[in-house]
mmCIF file of C-alpha atoms in Angstrom:
data_model
loop_
_atom_site.group_PDB
_atom_site.id
_atom_site.type_symbol
_atom_site.label_atom_id
_atom_site.label_comp_id
_atom_site.label_asym_id
_atom_site.label_seq_id
_atom_site.Cartn_x
_atom_site.Cartn_y
_atom_site.Cartn_z
ATOM 1 C CA UNK A 1 89.601 131.700 117.500
ATOM 2 C CA UNK A 2 92.158 130.539 120.088
ATOM 3 C CA UNK A 3 95.760 131.178 119.033
ATOM 4 C CA UNK A 4 97.759 128.512 120.843
ATOM 5 C CA UNK A 5 101.091 130.144 120.045
ATOM 6 C CA UNK A 6 100.092 133.287 121.925
ATOM 7 C CA UNK A 7 99.269 131.211 124.989
ATOM 8 C CA UNK A 8 102.543 129.308 124.656
ATOM 9 C CA UNK A 9 104.408 132.644 124.657
ATOM 10 C CA UNK A 10 102.371 133.792 127.674
ATOM 11 C CA UNK A 11 103.188 130.593 129.556
ATOM 12 C CA UNK A 12 106.905 130.808 128.747
ATOM 13 C CA UNK A 13 107.148 134.461 129.846
ATOM 14 C CA UNK A 14 105.310 133.640 133.078
ATOM 15 C CA UNK A 15 107.594 130.691 133.754
ATOM 16 C CA UNK A 16 110.807 132.613 132.929
ATOM 17 C CA UNK A 17 109.729 135.934 134.465
ATOM 18 C CA UNK A 18 111.586 137.738 131.688
ATOM 19 C CA UNK A 19 110.956 138.680 128.077
ATOM 20 C CA UNK A 20 114.612 138.090 127.259
ATOM 21 C CA UNK A 21 114.814 134.594 128.729
ATOM 22 C CA UNK A 22 111.456 133.673 127.190
ATOM 23 C CA UNK A 23 112.722 134.811 123.774
ATOM 24 C CA UNK A 24 115.803 132.606 124.201
ATOM 25 C CA UNK A 25 113.723 129.568 125.161
ATOM 26 C CA UNK A 26 111.275 130.085 122.279
ATOM 27 C CA UNK A 27 114.043 130.899 119.744
ATOM 28 C CA UNK A 28 112.347 134.114 118.667
ATOM 29 C CA UNK A 29 113.229 137.772 119.125
ATOM 30 C CA UNK A 30 112.355 139.765 122.277
ATOM 31 C CA UNK A 31 110.189 142.236 120.285
ATOM 32 C CA UNK A 32 108.261 139.266 118.907
ATOM 33 C CA UNK A 33 107.623 138.018 122.457
ATOM 34 C CA UNK A 34 106.520 141.487 123.597
ATOM 35 C CA UNK A 35 104.213 141.836 120.596
ATOM 36 C CA UNK A 36 102.635 138.414 121.253
ATOM 37 C CA UNK A 37 101.885 139.367 124.875
ATOM 38 C CA UNK A 38 100.314 142.669 123.774
ATOM 39 C CA UNK A 39 98.207 140.863 121.169
ATOM 40 C CA UNK A 40 96.915 138.351 123.716
ATOM 41 C CA UNK A 41 96.175 141.130 126.236
ATOM 42 C CA UNK A 42 94.211 143.039 123.581
ATOM 43 C CA UNK A 43 92.354 139.870 122.642
ATOM 44 C CA UNK A 44 91.404 139.135 126.268
ATOM 45 C CA UNK A 45 90.817 142.785 127.193
ATOM 46 C CA UNK A 46 92.984 142.703 130.288
ATOM 47 C CA UNK A 47 96.574 143.114 131.379
ATOM 48 C CA UNK A 48 98.318 139.780 131.980
ATOM 49 C CA UNK A 49 101.590 141.025 133.467
ATOM 50 C CA UNK A 50 102.928 143.748 135.683
ATOM 51 C CA UNK A 51 106.204 145.108 134.274
ATOM 52 C CA UNK A 52 108.613 145.622 137.201
ATOM 53 C CA UNK A 53 112.324 146.295 137.552
ATOM 54 C CA UNK A 54 112.706 142.578 138.421
ATOM 55 C CA UNK A 55 110.975 141.434 135.243
ATOM 56 C CA UNK A 56 107.498 140.234 134.349
ATOM 57 C CA UNK A 57 105.043 139.344 137.104
ATOM 58 C CA UNK A 58 101.603 137.840 136.547
ATOM 59 C CA UNK A 59 98.842 140.355 137.263
ATOM 60 C CA UNK A 60 96.371 139.410 139.984
ATOM 61 C CA UNK A 61 93.260 140.124 137.894
ATOM 62 C CA UNK A 62 94.667 138.743 134.637
ATOM 63 C CA UNK A 63 97.652 136.419 134.303
ATOM 64 C CA UNK A 64 97.291 134.687 137.666
ATOM 65 C CA UNK A 65 93.668 133.838 136.926
ATOM 66 C CA UNK A 66 94.441 131.918 133.749
ATOM 67 C CA UNK A 67 97.986 130.594 134.322
ATOM 68 C CA UNK A 68 97.017 127.224 135.794
ATOM 69 C CA UNK A 69 94.443 126.477 133.074
ATOM 70 C CA UNK A 70 96.882 127.479 130.318
ATOM 71 C CA UNK A 71 99.581 125.269 131.853
ATOM 72 C CA UNK A 72 97.194 122.286 132.003
ATOM 73 C CA UNK A 73 96.007 122.841 128.431
ATOM 74 C CA UNK A 74 99.549 123.055 127.035
ATOM 75 C CA UNK A 75 100.571 119.962 129.006
ATOM 76 C CA UNK A 76 97.647 118.020 127.529
ATOM 77 C CA UNK A 77 98.514 119.168 124.005
ATOM 78 C CA UNK A 78 102.181 118.275 124.452
ATOM 79 C CA UNK A 79 101.118 114.867 125.726
ATOM 80 C CA UNK A 80 98.912 114.308 122.683
ATOM 81 C CA UNK A 81 101.762 115.251 120.344
ATOM 82 C CA UNK A 82 104.176 112.949 122.160
ATOM 83 C CA UNK A 83 101.686 110.089 121.963
ATOM 84 C CA UNK A 84 101.418 110.465 118.191
ATOM 85 C CA UNK A 85 105.187 110.691 117.838
ATOM 86 C CA UNK A 86 105.541 107.538 119.930
ATOM 87 C CA UNK A 87 103.111 105.693 117.675
ATOM 88 C CA UNK A 88 105.333 106.569 114.724
ATOM 89 C CA UNK A 89 108.592 105.491 116.340
ATOM 90 C CA UNK A 90 107.763 102.828 118.945
ATOM 91 C CA UNK A 91 106.328 99.356 118.540
ATOM 92 C CA UNK A 92 103.449 99.232 121.037
ATOM 93 C CA UNK A 93 99.733 98.473 121.065
ATOM 94 C CA UNK A 94 97.832 95.803 119.159
ATOM 95 C CA UNK A 95 98.005 94.814 115.489
ATOM 96 C CA UNK A 96 94.674 93.498 114.207
ATOM 97 C CA UNK A 97 95.273 91.090 111.312
ATOM 98 C CA UNK A 98 92.650 89.543 109.054
ATOM 99 C CA UNK A 99 93.336 86.504 106.849
ATOM 100 C CA UNK A 100 92.100 83.050 105.932
ATOM 101 C CA UNK A 101 93.045 80.123 108.165
ATOM 102 C CA UNK A 102 95.432 78.821 105.502
ATOM 103 C CA UNK A 103 97.197 82.158 105.034
ATOM 104 C CA UNK A 104 97.634 82.416 108.802
ATOM 105 C CA UNK A 105 99.015 78.868 109.041
ATOM 106 C CA UNK A 106 101.261 78.876 105.986
ATOM 107 C CA UNK A 107 102.399 82.480 105.554
ATOM 108 C CA UNK A 108 101.858 84.571 108.702
ATOM 109 C CA UNK A 109 102.379 82.372 111.778
ATOM 110 C CA UNK A 110 106.177 82.268 111.527
ATOM 111 C CA UNK A 111 106.334 86.048 110.957
ATOM 112 C CA UNK A 112 104.227 86.685 114.068
ATOM 113 C CA UNK A 113 106.671 84.608 116.123
ATOM 114 C CA UNK A 114 109.642 86.453 114.591
ATOM 115 C CA UNK A 115 108.046 89.852 115.243
ATOM 116 C CA UNK A 116 107.160 88.942 118.840
ATOM 117 C CA UNK A 117 110.811 88.165 119.539
ATOM 118 C CA UNK A 118 111.732 91.645 118.255
ATOM 119 C CA UNK A 119 108.852 93.591 119.855
ATOM 120 C CA UNK A 120 107.364 91.593 122.768
ATOM 121 C CA UNK A 121 105.217 94.567 123.888
ATOM 122 C CA UNK A 122 103.059 94.364 120.752
ATOM 123 C CA UNK A 123 99.926 92.213 120.924
ATOM 124 C CA UNK A 124 98.084 90.563 118.047
ATOM 125 C CA UNK A 125 94.379 90.189 117.363
ATOM 126 C CA UNK A 126 93.910 87.528 114.662
ATOM 127 C CA UNK A 127 90.631 87.615 112.732
ATOM 128 C CA UNK A 128 89.875 84.720 110.374
ATOM 129 C CA UNK A 129 87.522 84.636 107.420
ATOM 130 C CA UNK A 130 87.420 84.464 103.648
ATOM 131 C CA UNK A 131 89.201 87.144 101.647
ATOM 132 C CA UNK A 132 85.907 88.954 101.075
ATOM 133 C CA UNK A 133 85.040 88.702 104.782
ATOM 134 C CA UNK A 134 88.377 90.161 105.889
ATOM 135 C CA UNK A 135 88.172 93.018 103.373
ATOM 136 C CA UNK A 136 84.757 93.906 104.818
ATOM 137 C CA UNK A 137 86.287 93.838 108.318
ATOM 138 C CA UNK A 138 89.068 96.147 107.125
ATOM 139 C CA UNK A 139 86.576 98.672 105.750
ATOM 140 C CA UNK A 140 84.601 98.504 109.017
ATOM 141 C CA UNK A 141 87.774 99.395 110.977
ATOM 142 C CA UNK A 142 87.894 95.974 112.640
ATOM 143 C CA UNK A 143 91.303 95.140 111.132
ATOM 144 C CA UNK A 144 94.476 97.181 110.671
ATOM 145 C CA UNK A 145 95.748 95.004 107.816
ATOM 146 C CA UNK A 146 94.458 92.005 105.883
ATOM 147 C CA UNK A 147 96.312 89.359 103.906
ATOM 148 C CA UNK A 148 94.176 88.428 100.932
ATOM 149 C CA UNK A 149 94.109 86.076 97.988
ATOM 150 C CA UNK A 150 94.690 87.959 94.753
ATOM 151 C CA UNK A 151 93.395 89.162 92.407
ATOM 152 C CA UNK A 152 90.967 91.499 94.186
ATOM 153 C CA UNK A 153 89.538 94.686 92.703
ATOM 154 C CA UNK A 154 88.290 96.956 95.479
ATOM 155 C CA UNK A 155 88.885 100.697 95.225
ATOM 156 C CA UNK A 156 88.138 101.218 98.919
ATOM 157 C CA UNK A 157 91.322 99.499 100.122
ATOM 158 C CA UNK A 158 95.007 100.014 99.364
ATOM 159 C CA UNK A 159 96.984 97.004 98.122
ATOM 160 C CA UNK A 160 100.530 97.021 99.480
ATOM 161 C CA UNK A 161 102.405 94.474 97.418
ATOM 162 C CA UNK A 162 102.458 90.704 97.104
ATOM 163 C CA UNK A 163 103.859 88.583 99.942
ATOM 164 C CA UNK A 164 103.724 85.167 98.294
ATOM 165 C CA UNK A 165 102.948 83.429 95.022
ATOM 166 C CA UNK A 166 100.498 80.528 94.920
ATOM 167 C CA UNK A 167 100.641 77.777 92.290
ATOM 168 C CA UNK A 168 97.309 75.972 92.100
ATOM 169 C CA UNK A 169 97.650 72.269 91.272
ATOM 170 C CA UNK A 170 95.486 69.143 91.296
ATOM 171 C CA UNK A 171 96.364 66.433 93.833
ATOM 172 C CA UNK A 172 95.160 62.890 94.351
ATOM 173 C CA UNK A 173 95.936 59.739 96.342
ATOM 174 C CA UNK A 174 96.781 56.242 95.079
ATOM 175 C CA UNK A 175 93.132 55.563 94.261
ATOM 176 C CA UNK A 176 93.792 57.600 91.090
ATOM 177 C CA UNK A 177 97.243 56.150 90.372
ATOM 178 C CA UNK A 178 96.472 55.903 86.643
ATOM 179 C CA UNK A 179 97.005 59.669 86.528
ATOM 180 C CA UNK A 180 100.595 59.335 87.741
ATOM 181 C CA UNK A 181 103.622 59.709 85.475
ATOM 182 C CA UNK A 182 101.727 61.299 82.609
ATOM 183 C CA UNK A 183 100.472 64.725 81.576
ATOM 184 C CA UNK A 184 96.698 64.883 81.745
ATOM 185 C CA UNK A 185 94.608 67.307 79.655
ATOM 186 C CA UNK A 186 92.569 69.416 82.057
ATOM 187 C CA UNK A 187 89.380 68.436 80.227
ATOM 188 C CA UNK A 188 89.947 64.785 81.204
ATOM 189 C CA UNK A 189 89.483 65.730 84.856
ATOM 190 C CA UNK A 190 85.763 66.097 84.085
ATOM 191 C CA UNK A 191 85.663 62.284 84.264
ATOM 192 C CA UNK A 192 86.798 62.231 87.909
ATOM 193 C CA UNK A 193 85.321 63.350 91.246
ATOM 194 C CA UNK A 194 86.637 66.853 91.936
ATOM 195 C CA UNK A 195 87.129 68.718 95.226
ATOM 196 C CA UNK A 196 87.098 72.511 95.057
ATOM 197 C CA UNK A 197 86.726 75.523 97.305
ATOM 198 C CA UNK A 198 83.323 77.135 97.747
ATOM 199 C CA UNK A 199 82.127 79.511 95.032
ATOM 200 C CA UNK A 200 82.353 82.620 97.221
ATOM 201 C CA UNK A 201 86.163 82.345 97.490
ATOM 202 C CA UNK A 202 88.738 84.179 95.383
ATOM 203 C CA UNK A 203 90.579 80.918 94.682
ATOM 204 C CA UNK A 204 87.471 79.239 93.229
ATOM 205 C CA UNK A 205 86.574 82.309 91.194
ATOM 206 C CA UNK A 206 90.084 82.471 89.696
ATOM 207 C CA UNK A 207 90.071 78.778 88.782
ATOM 208 C CA UNK A 208 86.577 78.876 87.280
ATOM 209 C CA UNK A 209 87.407 81.993 85.263
ATOM 210 C CA UNK A 210 90.545 80.413 83.795
ATOM 211 C CA UNK A 211 88.809 77.132 82.952
ATOM 212 C CA UNK A 212 85.942 79.058 81.367
ATOM 213 C CA UNK A 213 88.451 80.840 79.118
ATOM 214 C CA UNK A 214 89.421 77.366 77.871
ATOM 215 C CA UNK A 215 85.804 76.366 77.343
ATOM 216 C CA UNK A 216 85.980 73.909 80.265
ATOM 217 C CA UNK A 217 83.713 73.559 83.283
ATOM 218 C CA UNK A 218 84.563 71.403 86.272
ATOM 219 C CA UNK A 219 81.573 70.553 88.438
ATOM 220 C CA UNK A 220 82.948 69.668 91.889
ATOM 221 C CA UNK A 221 81.499 66.694 93.698
ATOM 222 C CA UNK A 222 82.397 68.311 97.018
ATOM 223 C CA UNK A 223 82.895 71.991 97.842
ATOM 224 C CA UNK A 224 84.824 72.875 100.998
ATOM 225 C CA UNK A 225 85.406 76.020 103.050
ATOM 226 C CA UNK A 226 89.125 75.537 103.733
ATOM 227 C CA UNK A 227 92.193 73.868 102.302
ATOM 228 C CA UNK A 228 92.868 71.622 105.318
ATOM 229 C CA UNK A 229 89.541 69.843 104.892
ATOM 230 C CA UNK A 230 90.119 69.478 101.155
ATOM 231 C CA UNK A 231 93.540 67.886 101.709
ATOM 232 C CA UNK A 232 92.166 65.434 104.276
ATOM 233 C CA UNK A 233 89.357 64.400 101.914
ATOM 234 C CA UNK A 234 91.763 64.057 98.991
ATOM 235 C CA UNK A 235 94.133 61.956 101.113
ATOM 236 C CA UNK A 236 91.194 59.611 101.849
ATOM 237 C CA UNK A 237 90.454 59.198 98.139
ATOM 238 C CA UNK A 238 87.260 61.274 98.078
ATOM 239 C CA UNK A 239 88.342 63.032 94.888
ATOM 240 C CA UNK A 240 90.995 65.095 93.135
ATOM 241 C CA UNK A 241 91.602 68.355 94.948
ATOM 242 C CA UNK A 242 92.551 71.726 93.478
ATOM 243 C CA UNK A 243 94.881 73.381 96.007
ATOM 244 C CA UNK A 244 97.960 75.638 96.073
ATOM 245 C CA UNK A 245 101.165 73.610 95.994
ATOM 246 C CA UNK A 246 102.497 75.807 98.809
ATOM 247 C CA UNK A 247 99.742 74.532 101.124
ATOM 248 C CA UNK A 248 100.152 70.802 100.540
ATOM 249 C CA UNK A 249 103.921 70.236 100.703
ATOM 250 C CA UNK A 250 103.570 67.995 103.759
ATOM 251 C CA UNK A 251 101.150 65.687 101.935
ATOM 252 C CA UNK A 252 103.272 65.612 98.781
ATOM 253 C CA UNK A 253 106.509 64.949 100.684
ATOM 254 C CA UNK A 254 104.937 62.128 102.704
ATOM 255 C CA UNK A 255 103.483 60.490 99.608
ATOM 256 C CA UNK A 256 99.908 60.685 100.869
ATOM 257 C CA UNK A 257 99.108 62.723 97.765
ATOM 258 C CA UNK A 258 100.754 63.162 94.380
ATOM 259 C CA UNK A 259 100.507 66.051 91.950
ATOM 260 C CA UNK A 260 98.458 65.390 88.830
ATOM 261 C CA UNK A 261 100.420 66.919 85.981
ATOM 262 C CA UNK A 262 97.952 68.807 83.765
ATOM 263 C CA UNK A 263 98.053 70.617 80.456
ATOM 264 C CA UNK A 264 97.719 73.523 80.436
ATOM 265 C CA UNK A 265 98.748 74.379 83.993
ATOM 266 C CA UNK A 266 96.692 76.757 86.108
ATOM 267 C CA UNK A 267 97.943 80.368 86.286
ATOM 268 C CA UNK A 268 99.957 81.503 89.294
ATOM 269 C CA UNK A 269 98.085 83.627 91.834
ATOM 270 C CA UNK A 270 99.328 85.642 94.781
ATOM 271 C CA UNK A 271 98.683 86.699 98.361
ATOM 272 C CA UNK A 272 98.901 90.397 99.074
ATOM 273 C CA UNK A 273 98.566 92.866 101.931
ATOM 274 C CA UNK A 274 95.744 95.412 101.993
ATOM 275 C CA UNK A 275 95.374 98.505 104.175
ATOM 276 C CA UNK A 276 92.465 100.882 104.753
ATOM 277 C CA UNK A 277 92.446 104.065 102.683
ATOM 278 C CA UNK A 278 93.626 107.365 104.168
ATOM 279 C CA UNK A 279 94.683 105.863 107.513
ATOM 280 C CA UNK A 280 98.225 106.483 108.850
ATOM 281 C CA UNK A 281 100.281 103.330 109.405
ATOM 282 C CA UNK A 282 101.673 103.074 112.981
ATOM 283 C CA UNK A 283 105.320 102.187 113.504
ATOM 284 C CA UNK A 284 104.547 98.683 114.815
ATOM 285 C CA UNK A 285 102.491 97.810 111.737
ATOM 286 C CA UNK A 286 105.153 99.209 109.395
ATOM 287 C CA UNK A 287 107.762 97.034 111.093
ATOM 288 C CA UNK A 288 105.528 93.955 110.811
ATOM 289 C CA UNK A 289 104.876 94.580 107.113
ATOM 290 C CA UNK A 290 108.625 94.935 106.539
ATOM 291 C CA UNK A 291 109.080 91.259 107.480
ATOM 292 C CA UNK A 292 107.319 90.278 104.251
ATOM 293 C CA UNK A 293 109.499 92.380 101.945
#
């Protein structure tokens, strides 16, 4: 087996031309340097140096034959170490982020702009999909981090805290004005056209599970793949939409939609960050994650 430390001692002695100076550069004793050279010579079966009154000279049939290759090998290894150290202390490279369109628009976009102003050398690769899609991308090493709708139970990824809370509410336009200014039992919504996310989404699963615990089932008239489409349909009077309050502030503030007060209210959910298991986190990604804490 190759002992890199022996070769590092050999290289230092050859460069310094002296056991004493090599010992000083390596911060070890001179006998330790001498012993390392003897061990390497025994291992290779040849003399590497000629001991002269001027110091240590590379032998023609030993040290001179391998010096250049040893120097190149140690330079490559030092370069590899420096590259890894740089990854841990310098914001460079590309951060691959997976999230839904709505999470990108409402929670991540501003942070990307803020981070770019701090570290303009870092690039971003934004990968959109449902929470389940982005988790699959993370496990396939196509993302470095994903922002996902919670709750998610997947032992193959590491959850790294919540970045935002989501309060699911029902919203409607003036077509359903009779629901304004009163508290509506959730069960009464069964009498109205309902807009909900598709069944394969975490948001839909969470809502259905909670309603089921109350003995209630809402059969949506329209299922959509993203919140933007749901809000546009709700604003046109196509039905009552179930959407996080945090995603529809513009519609509520403009009066295009109003919140239907319900009893009981839907439980609060969250958006969290997930990382792949057993993968070191580069400095740039750590700095980006810190913006959400």
